PDB file of C-alpha atoms in Angstrom:
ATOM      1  CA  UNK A   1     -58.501  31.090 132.778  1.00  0.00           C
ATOM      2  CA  UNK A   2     -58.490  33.643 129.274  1.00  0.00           C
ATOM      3  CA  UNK A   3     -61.168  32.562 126.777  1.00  0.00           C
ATOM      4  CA  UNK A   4     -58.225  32.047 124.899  1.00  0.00           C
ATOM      5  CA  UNK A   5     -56.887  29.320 126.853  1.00  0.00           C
ATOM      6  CA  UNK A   6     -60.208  27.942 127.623  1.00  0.00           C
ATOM      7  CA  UNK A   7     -61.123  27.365 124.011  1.00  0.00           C
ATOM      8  CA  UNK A   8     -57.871  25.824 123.616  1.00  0.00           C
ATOM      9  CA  UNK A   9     -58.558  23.333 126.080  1.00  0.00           C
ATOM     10  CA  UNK A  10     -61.964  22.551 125.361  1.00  0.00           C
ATOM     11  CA  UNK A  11     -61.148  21.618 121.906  1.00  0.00           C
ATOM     12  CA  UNK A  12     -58.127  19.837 122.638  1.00  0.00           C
ATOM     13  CA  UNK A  13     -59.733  17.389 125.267  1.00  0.00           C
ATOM     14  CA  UNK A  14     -63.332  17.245 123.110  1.00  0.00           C
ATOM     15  CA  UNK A  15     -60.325  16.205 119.983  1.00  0.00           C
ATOM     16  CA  UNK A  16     -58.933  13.407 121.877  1.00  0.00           C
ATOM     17  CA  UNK A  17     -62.221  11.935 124.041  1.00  0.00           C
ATOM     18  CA  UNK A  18     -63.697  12.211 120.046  1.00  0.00           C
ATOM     19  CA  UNK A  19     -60.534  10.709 118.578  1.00  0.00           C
ATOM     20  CA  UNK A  20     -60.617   7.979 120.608  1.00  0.00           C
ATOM     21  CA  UNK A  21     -64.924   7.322 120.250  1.00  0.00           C
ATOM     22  CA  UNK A  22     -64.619   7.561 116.323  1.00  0.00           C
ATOM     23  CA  UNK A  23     -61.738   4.785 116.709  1.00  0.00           C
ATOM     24  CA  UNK A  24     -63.744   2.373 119.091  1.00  0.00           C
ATOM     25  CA  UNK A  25     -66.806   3.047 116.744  1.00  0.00           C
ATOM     26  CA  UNK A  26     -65.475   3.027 113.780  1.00  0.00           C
ATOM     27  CA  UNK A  27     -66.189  -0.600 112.992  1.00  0.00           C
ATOM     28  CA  UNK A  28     -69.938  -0.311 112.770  1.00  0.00           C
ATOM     29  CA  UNK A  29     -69.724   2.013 109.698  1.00  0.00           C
ATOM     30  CA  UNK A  30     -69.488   0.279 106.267  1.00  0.00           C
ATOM     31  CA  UNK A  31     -66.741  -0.146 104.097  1.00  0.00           C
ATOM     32  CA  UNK A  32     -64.674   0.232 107.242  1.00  0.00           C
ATOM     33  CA  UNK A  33     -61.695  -2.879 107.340  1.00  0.00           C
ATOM     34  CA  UNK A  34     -58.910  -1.948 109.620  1.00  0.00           C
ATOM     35  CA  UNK A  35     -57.686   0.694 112.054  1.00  0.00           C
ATOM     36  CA  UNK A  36     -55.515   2.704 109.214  1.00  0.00           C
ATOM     37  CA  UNK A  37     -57.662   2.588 106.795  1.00  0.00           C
ATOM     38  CA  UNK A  38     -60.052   5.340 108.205  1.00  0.00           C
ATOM     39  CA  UNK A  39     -57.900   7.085 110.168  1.00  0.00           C
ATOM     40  CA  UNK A  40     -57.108  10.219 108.133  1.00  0.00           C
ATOM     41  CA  UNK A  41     -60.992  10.268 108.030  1.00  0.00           C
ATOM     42  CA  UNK A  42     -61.286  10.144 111.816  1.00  0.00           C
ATOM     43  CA  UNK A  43     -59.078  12.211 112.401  1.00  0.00           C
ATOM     44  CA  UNK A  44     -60.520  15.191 110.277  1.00  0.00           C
ATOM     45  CA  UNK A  45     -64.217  14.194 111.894  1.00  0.00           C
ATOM     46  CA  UNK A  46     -62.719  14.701 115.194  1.00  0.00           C
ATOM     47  CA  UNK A  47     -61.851  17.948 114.549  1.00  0.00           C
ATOM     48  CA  UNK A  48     -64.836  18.660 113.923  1.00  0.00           C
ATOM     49  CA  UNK A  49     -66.188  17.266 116.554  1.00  0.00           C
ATOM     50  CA  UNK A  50     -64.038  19.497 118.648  1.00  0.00           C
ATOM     51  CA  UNK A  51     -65.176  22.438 117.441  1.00  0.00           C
ATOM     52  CA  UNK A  52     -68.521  21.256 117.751  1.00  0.00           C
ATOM     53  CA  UNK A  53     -68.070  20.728 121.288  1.00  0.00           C
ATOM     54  CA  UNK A  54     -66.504  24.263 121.185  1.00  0.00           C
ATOM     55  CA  UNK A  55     -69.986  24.922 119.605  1.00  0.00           C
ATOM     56  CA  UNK A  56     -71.972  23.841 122.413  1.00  0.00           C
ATOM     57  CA  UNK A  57     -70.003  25.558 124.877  1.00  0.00           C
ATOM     58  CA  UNK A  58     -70.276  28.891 123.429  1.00  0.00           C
ATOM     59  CA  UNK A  59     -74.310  28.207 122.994  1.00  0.00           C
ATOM     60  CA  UNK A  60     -74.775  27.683 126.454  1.00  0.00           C
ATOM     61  CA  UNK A  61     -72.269  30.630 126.999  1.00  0.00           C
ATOM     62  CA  UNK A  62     -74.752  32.695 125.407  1.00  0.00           C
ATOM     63  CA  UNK A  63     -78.313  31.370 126.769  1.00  0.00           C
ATOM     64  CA  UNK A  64     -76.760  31.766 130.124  1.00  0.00           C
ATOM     65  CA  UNK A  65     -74.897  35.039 129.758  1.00  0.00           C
ATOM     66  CA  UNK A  66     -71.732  33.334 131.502  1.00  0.00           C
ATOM     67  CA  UNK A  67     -68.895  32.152 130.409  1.00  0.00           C
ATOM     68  CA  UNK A  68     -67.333  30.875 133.304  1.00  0.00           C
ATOM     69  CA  UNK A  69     -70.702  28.481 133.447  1.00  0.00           C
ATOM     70  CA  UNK A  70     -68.393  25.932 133.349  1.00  0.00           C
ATOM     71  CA  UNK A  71     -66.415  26.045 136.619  1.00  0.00           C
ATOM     72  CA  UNK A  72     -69.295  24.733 138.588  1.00  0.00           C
ATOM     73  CA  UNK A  73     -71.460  22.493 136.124  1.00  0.00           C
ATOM     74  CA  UNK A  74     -75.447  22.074 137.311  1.00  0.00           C
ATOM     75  CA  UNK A  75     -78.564  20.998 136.023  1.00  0.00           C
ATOM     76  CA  UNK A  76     -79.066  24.075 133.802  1.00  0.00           C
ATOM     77  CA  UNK A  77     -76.299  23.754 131.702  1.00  0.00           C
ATOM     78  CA  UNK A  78     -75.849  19.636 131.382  1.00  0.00           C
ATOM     79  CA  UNK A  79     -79.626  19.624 130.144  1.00  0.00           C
ATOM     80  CA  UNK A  80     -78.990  22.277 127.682  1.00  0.00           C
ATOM     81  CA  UNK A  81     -75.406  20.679 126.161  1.00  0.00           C
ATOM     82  CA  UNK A  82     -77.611  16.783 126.356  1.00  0.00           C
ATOM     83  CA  UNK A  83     -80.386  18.675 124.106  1.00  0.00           C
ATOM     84  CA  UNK A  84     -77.867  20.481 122.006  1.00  0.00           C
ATOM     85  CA  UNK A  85     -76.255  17.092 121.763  1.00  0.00           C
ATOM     86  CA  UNK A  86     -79.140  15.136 120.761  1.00  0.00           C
ATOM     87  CA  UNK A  87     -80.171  17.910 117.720  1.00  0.00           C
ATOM     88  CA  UNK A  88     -76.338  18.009 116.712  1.00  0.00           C
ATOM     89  CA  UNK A  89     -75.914  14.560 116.679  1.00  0.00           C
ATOM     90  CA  UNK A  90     -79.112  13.706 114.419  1.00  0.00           C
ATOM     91  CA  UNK A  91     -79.283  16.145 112.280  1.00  0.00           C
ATOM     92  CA  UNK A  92     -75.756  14.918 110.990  1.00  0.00           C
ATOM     93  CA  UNK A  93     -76.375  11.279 110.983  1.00  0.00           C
ATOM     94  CA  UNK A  94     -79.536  11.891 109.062  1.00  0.00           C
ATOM     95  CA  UNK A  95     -77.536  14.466 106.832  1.00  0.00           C
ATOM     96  CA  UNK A  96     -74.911  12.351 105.560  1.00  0.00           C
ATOM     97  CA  UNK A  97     -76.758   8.834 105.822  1.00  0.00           C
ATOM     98  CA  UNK A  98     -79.562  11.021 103.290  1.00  0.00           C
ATOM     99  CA  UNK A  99     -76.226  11.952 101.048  1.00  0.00           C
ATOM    100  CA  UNK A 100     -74.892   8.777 101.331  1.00  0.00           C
ATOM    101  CA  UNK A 101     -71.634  10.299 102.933  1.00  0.00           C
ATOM    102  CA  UNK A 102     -71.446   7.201 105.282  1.00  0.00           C
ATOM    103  CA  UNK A 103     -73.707   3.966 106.019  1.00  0.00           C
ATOM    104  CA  UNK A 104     -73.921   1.861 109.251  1.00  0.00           C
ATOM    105  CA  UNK A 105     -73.107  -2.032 108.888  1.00  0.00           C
ATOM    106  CA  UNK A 106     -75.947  -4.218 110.438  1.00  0.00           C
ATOM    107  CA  UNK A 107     -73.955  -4.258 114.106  1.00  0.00           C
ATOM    108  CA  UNK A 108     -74.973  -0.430 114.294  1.00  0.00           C
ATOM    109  CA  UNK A 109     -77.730  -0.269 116.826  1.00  0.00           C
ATOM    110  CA  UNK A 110     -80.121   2.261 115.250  1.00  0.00           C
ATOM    111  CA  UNK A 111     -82.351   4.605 117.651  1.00  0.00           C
ATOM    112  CA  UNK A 112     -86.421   3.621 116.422  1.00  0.00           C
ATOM    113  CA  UNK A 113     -88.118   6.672 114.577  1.00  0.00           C
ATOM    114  CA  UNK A 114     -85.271   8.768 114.487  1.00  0.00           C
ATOM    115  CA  UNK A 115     -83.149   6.029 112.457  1.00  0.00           C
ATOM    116  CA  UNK A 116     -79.769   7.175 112.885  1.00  0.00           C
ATOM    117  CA  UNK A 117     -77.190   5.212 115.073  1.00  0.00           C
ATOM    118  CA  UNK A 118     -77.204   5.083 119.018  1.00  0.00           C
ATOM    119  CA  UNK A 119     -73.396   5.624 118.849  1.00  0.00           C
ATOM    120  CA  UNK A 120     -72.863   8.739 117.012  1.00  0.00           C
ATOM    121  CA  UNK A 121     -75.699  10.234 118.900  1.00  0.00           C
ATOM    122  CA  UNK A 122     -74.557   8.991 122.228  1.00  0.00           C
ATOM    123  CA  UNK A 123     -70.928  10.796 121.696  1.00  0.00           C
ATOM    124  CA  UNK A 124     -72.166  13.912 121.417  1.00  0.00           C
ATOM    125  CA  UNK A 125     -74.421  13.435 124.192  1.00  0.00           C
ATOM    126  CA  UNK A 126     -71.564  11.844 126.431  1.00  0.00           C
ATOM    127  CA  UNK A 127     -68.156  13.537 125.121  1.00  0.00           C
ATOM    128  CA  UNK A 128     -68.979  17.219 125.454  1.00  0.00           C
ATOM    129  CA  UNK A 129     -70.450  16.472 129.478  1.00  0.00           C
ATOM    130  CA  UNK A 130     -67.129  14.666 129.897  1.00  0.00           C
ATOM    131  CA  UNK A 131     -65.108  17.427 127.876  1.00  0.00           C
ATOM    132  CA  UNK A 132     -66.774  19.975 130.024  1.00  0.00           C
ATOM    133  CA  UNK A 133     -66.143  18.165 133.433  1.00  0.00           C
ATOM    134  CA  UNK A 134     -62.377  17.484 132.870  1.00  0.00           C
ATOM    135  CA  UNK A 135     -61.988  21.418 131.632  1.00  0.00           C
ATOM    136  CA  UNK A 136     -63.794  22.310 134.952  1.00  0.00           C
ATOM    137  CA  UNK A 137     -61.613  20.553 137.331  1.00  0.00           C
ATOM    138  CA  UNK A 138     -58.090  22.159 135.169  1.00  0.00           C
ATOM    139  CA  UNK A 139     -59.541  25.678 135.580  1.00  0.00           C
ATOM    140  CA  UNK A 140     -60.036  24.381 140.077  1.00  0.00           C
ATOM    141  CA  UNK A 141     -56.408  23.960 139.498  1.00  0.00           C
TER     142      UNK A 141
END
């Protein structure tokens, strides 16, 4: 599969496995009321969150000199994309909850010391694994 291609479907599956997670989610943010009401919003963020994901892949890309790292996914490269992840996913959270871009309602469950939310931290621990393993068995195809 071209890099091309490959991009093309990492970021489309990472859109929609993020799409759908910001949607489920989306209730233990504040100010949030209904479905359409944040769904422009969610959509943009999952965007981003594909190209995130694209992110990720590309890092690993380079610390392991391989791009096709993702055909057969090991140890090597799942611990790198969980740590990757984990930074990522805090260093937004604590980002925009410092700039008051967002704010968790009390349901949130919040991850001790860090304080940011288990959620958003858990997608991008979760989603790009999951992106990477349905990408892997398209390119067996």
């Amino acid at each position: 599969m071209k890099i091309l291609k490959l991009s093309l479907a990492i970021f489309v599956i990472a859109f929609v496995l993020n799409w759908i997670w910001e949607n489920l989610h989306a209730p233990f943010y504040g100010g949030y009321e209904n479905f359409f009401q944040f769904l422009p919003l969610i959509s943009i963020a999952s965007v981003w969150d594909g190209i995130i994901v694209l992110g990720i892949y590309a890092a690993i890309s380079a610390l392991l000199r391989d791009m096709s790292w993702i055909k057969q996914l090991n140890r090597v490269p799942v611990l790198i994309s969980i740590v990757l992840g984990l930074v990522v996913s805090v260093y937004i959270e604590t980002r925009a909850l410092g700039e008051g871009r967002w704010s968790y309602k009390a349901i949130m469950p919040i991850i001790p010391i860090l304080d940011v939310g288990l959620l958003p931290v858990l997608q991008m621990v979760v989603l790009p694994l999951a992106t990477f393993k349905l990408v892997s068995k398209i390119i067996k195809q």
